[in-house]
mmCIF file with all atom_site columns, C-alpha atoms in Angstrom:
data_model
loop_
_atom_site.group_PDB
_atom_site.id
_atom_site.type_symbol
_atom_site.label_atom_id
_atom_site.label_alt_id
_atom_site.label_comp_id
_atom_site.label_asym_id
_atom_site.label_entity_id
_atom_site.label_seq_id
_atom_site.pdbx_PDB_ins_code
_atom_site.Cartn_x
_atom_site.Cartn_y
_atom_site.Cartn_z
_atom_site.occupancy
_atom_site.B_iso_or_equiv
_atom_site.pdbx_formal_charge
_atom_site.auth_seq_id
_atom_site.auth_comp_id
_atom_site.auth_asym_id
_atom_site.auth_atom_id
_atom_site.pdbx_PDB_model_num
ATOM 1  C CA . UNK A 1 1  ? 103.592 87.130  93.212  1.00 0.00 ? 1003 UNK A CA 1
ATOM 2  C CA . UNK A 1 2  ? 106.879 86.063  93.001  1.00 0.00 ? 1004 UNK A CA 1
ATOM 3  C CA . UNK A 1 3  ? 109.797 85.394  96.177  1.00 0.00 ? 1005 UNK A CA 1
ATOM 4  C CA . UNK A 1 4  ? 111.659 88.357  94.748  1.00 0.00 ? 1006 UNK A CA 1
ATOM 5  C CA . UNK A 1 5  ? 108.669 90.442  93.850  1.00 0.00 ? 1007 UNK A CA 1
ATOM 6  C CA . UNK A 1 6  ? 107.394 89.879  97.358  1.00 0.00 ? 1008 UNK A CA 1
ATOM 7  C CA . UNK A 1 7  ? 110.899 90.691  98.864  1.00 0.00 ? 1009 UNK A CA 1
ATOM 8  C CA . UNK A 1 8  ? 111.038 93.771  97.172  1.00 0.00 ? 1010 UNK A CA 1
ATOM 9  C CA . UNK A 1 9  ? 107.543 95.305  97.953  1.00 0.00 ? 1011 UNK A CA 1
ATOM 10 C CA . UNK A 1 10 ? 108.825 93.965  101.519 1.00 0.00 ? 1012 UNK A CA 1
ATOM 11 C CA . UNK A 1 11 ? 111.916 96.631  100.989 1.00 0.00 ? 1013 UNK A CA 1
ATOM 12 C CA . UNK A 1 12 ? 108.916 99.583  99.689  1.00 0.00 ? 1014 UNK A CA 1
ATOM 13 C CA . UNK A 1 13 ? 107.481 98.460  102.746 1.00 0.00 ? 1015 UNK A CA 1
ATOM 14 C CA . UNK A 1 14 ? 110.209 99.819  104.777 1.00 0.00 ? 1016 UNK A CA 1
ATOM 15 C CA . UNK A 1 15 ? 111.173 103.054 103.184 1.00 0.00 ? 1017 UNK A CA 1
ATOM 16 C CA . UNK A 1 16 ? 111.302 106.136 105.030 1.00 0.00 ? 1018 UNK A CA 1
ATOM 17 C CA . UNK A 1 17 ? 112.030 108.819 102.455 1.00 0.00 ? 1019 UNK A CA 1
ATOM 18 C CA . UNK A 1 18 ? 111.058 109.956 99.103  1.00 0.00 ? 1020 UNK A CA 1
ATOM 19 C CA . UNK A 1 19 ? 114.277 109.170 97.512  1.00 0.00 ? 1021 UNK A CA 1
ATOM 20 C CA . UNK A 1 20 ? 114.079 105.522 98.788  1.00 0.00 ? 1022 UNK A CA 1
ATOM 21 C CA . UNK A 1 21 ? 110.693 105.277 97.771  1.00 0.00 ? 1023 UNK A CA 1
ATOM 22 C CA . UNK A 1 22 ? 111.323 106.543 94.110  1.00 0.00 ? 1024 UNK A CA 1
ATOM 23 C CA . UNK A 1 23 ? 114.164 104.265 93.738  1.00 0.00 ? 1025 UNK A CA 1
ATOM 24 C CA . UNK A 1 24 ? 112.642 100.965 95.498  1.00 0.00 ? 1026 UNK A CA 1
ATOM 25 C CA . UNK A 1 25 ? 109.563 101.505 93.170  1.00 0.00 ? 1027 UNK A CA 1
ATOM 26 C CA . UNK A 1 26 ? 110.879 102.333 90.258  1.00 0.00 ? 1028 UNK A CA 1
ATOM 27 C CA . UNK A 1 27 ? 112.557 98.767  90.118  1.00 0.00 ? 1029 UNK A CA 1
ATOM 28 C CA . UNK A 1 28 ? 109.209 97.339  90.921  1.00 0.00 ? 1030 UNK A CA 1
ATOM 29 C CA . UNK A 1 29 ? 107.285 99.443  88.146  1.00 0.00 ? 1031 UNK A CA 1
ATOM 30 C CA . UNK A 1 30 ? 105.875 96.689  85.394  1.00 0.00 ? 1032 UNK A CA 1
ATOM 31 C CA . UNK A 1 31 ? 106.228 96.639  81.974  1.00 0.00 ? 1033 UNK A CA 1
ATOM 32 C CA . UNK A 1 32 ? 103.738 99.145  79.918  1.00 0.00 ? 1034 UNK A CA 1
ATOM 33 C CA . UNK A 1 33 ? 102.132 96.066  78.516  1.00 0.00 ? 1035 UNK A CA 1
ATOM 34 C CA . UNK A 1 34 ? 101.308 94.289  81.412  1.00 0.00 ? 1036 UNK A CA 1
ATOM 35 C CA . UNK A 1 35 ? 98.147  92.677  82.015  1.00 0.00 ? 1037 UNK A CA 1
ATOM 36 C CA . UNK A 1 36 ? 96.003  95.496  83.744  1.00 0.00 ? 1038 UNK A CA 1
ATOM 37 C CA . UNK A 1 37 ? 95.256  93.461  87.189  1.00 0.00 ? 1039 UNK A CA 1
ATOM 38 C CA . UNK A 1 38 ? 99.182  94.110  87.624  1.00 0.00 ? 1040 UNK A CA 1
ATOM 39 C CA . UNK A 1 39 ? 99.526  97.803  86.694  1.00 0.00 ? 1041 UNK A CA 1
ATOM 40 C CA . UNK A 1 40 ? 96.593  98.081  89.189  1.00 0.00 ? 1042 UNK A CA 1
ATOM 41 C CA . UNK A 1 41 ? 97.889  96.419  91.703  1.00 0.00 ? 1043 UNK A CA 1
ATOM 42 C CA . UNK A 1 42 ? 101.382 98.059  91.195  1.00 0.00 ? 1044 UNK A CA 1
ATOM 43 C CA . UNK A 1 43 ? 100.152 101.808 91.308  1.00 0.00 ? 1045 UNK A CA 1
ATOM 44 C CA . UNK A 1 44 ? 97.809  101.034 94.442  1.00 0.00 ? 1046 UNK A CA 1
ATOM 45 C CA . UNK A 1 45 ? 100.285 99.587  96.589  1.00 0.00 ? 1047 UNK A CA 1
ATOM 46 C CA . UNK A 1 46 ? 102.700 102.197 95.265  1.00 0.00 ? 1048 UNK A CA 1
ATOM 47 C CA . UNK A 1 47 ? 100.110 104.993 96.381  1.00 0.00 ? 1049 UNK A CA 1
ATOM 48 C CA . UNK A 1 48 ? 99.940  104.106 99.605  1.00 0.00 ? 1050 UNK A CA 1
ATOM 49 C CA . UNK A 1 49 ? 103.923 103.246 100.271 1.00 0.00 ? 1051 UNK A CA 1
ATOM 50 C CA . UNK A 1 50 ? 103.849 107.639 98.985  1.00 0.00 ? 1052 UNK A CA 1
ATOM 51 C CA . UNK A 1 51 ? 101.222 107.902 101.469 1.00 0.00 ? 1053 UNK A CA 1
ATOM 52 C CA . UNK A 1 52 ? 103.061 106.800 103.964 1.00 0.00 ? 1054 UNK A CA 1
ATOM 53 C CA . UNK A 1 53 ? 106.310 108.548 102.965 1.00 0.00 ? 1055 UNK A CA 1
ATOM 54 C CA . UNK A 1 54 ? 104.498 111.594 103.134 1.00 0.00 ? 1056 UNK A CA 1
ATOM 55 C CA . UNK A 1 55 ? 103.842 110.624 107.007 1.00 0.00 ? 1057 UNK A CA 1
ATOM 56 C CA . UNK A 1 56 ? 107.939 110.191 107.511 1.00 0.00 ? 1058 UNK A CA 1
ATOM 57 C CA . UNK A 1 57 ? 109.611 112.719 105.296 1.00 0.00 ? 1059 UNK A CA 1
ATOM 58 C CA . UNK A 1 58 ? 108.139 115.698 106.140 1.00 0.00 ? 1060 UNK A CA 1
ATOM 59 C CA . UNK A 1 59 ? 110.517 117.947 104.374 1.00 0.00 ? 1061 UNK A CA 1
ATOM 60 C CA . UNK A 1 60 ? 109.091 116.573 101.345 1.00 0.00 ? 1062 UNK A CA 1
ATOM 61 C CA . UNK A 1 61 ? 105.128 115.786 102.644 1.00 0.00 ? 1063 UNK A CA 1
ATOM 62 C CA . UNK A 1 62 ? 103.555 117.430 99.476  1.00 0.00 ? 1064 UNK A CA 1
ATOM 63 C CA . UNK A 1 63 ? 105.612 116.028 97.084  1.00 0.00 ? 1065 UNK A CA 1
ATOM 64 C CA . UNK A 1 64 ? 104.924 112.643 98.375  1.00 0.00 ? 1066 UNK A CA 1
ATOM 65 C CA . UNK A 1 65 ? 101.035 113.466 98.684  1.00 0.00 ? 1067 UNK A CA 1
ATOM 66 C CA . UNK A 1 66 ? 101.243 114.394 94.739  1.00 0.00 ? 1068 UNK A CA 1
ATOM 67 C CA . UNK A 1 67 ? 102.995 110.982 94.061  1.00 0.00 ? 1069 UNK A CA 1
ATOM 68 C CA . UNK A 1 68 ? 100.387 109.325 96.260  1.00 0.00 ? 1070 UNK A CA 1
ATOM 69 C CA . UNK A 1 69 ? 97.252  110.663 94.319  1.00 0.00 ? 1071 UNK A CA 1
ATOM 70 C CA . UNK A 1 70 ? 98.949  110.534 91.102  1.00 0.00 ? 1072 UNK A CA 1
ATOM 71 C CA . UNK A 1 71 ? 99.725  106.619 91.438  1.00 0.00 ? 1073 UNK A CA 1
ATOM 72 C CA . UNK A 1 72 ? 96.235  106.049 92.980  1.00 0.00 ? 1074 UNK A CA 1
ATOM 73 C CA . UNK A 1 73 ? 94.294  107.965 90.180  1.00 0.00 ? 1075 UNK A CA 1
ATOM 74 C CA . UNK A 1 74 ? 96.176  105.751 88.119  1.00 0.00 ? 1076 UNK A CA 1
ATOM 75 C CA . UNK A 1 75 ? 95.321  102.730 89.511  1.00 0.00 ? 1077 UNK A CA 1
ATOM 76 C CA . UNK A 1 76 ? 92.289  103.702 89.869  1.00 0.00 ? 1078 UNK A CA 1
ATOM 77 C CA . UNK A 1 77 ? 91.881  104.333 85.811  1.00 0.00 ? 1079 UNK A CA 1
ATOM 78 C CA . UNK A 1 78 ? 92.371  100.854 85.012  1.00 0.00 ? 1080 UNK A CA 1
ATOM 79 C CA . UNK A 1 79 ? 89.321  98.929  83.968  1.00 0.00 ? 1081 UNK A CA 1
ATOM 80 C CA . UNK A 1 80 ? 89.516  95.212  84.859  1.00 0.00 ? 1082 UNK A CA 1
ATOM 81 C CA . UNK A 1 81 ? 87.249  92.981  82.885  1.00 0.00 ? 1083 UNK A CA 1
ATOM 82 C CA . UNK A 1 82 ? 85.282  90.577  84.942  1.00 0.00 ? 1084 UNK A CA 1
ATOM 83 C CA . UNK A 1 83 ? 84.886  87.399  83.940  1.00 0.00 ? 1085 UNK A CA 1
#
């Protein structure tokens, strides 16, 4: 991981609402075509930053839950080939 990529999961870290999280992640989202270890890792980590928002921004707790399982089912679908 990168200085800036590790920066800016440092900022998704930190958020506190939905909207923060949407926006902080969506600049953190990889490429379509990345190798699958990094979409993994992307929607896990992502999953549990909406996990967490769903903890803090209670005005929007099950929209944040739905986020949370969507990005973890997602991670969750990608097959990593062991070598």
């Amino acid at each position: 991981m990168s200085a800036v990529e590790a920066m800016h999961w440092g900022l998704a870290e930190q958020v506190r609402t939905l909207s923060e999280a949407h926006d902080v992640l969506s600049k953190l989202l990889p490429h379509p075509k990345s190798k699958p270890d990094v979409l993994k890792d992307y929607y896990l980590r992502s999953a549990a930053i909406y996990a967490r928002v769903a903890e803090t921004d209670r005005s929007h707790h099950h929209e944040a839950m739905y986020w949370a399982t969507r990005e973890r089912e997602k991670g969750e679908a990608i097959q990593l080939r062991k070598s």
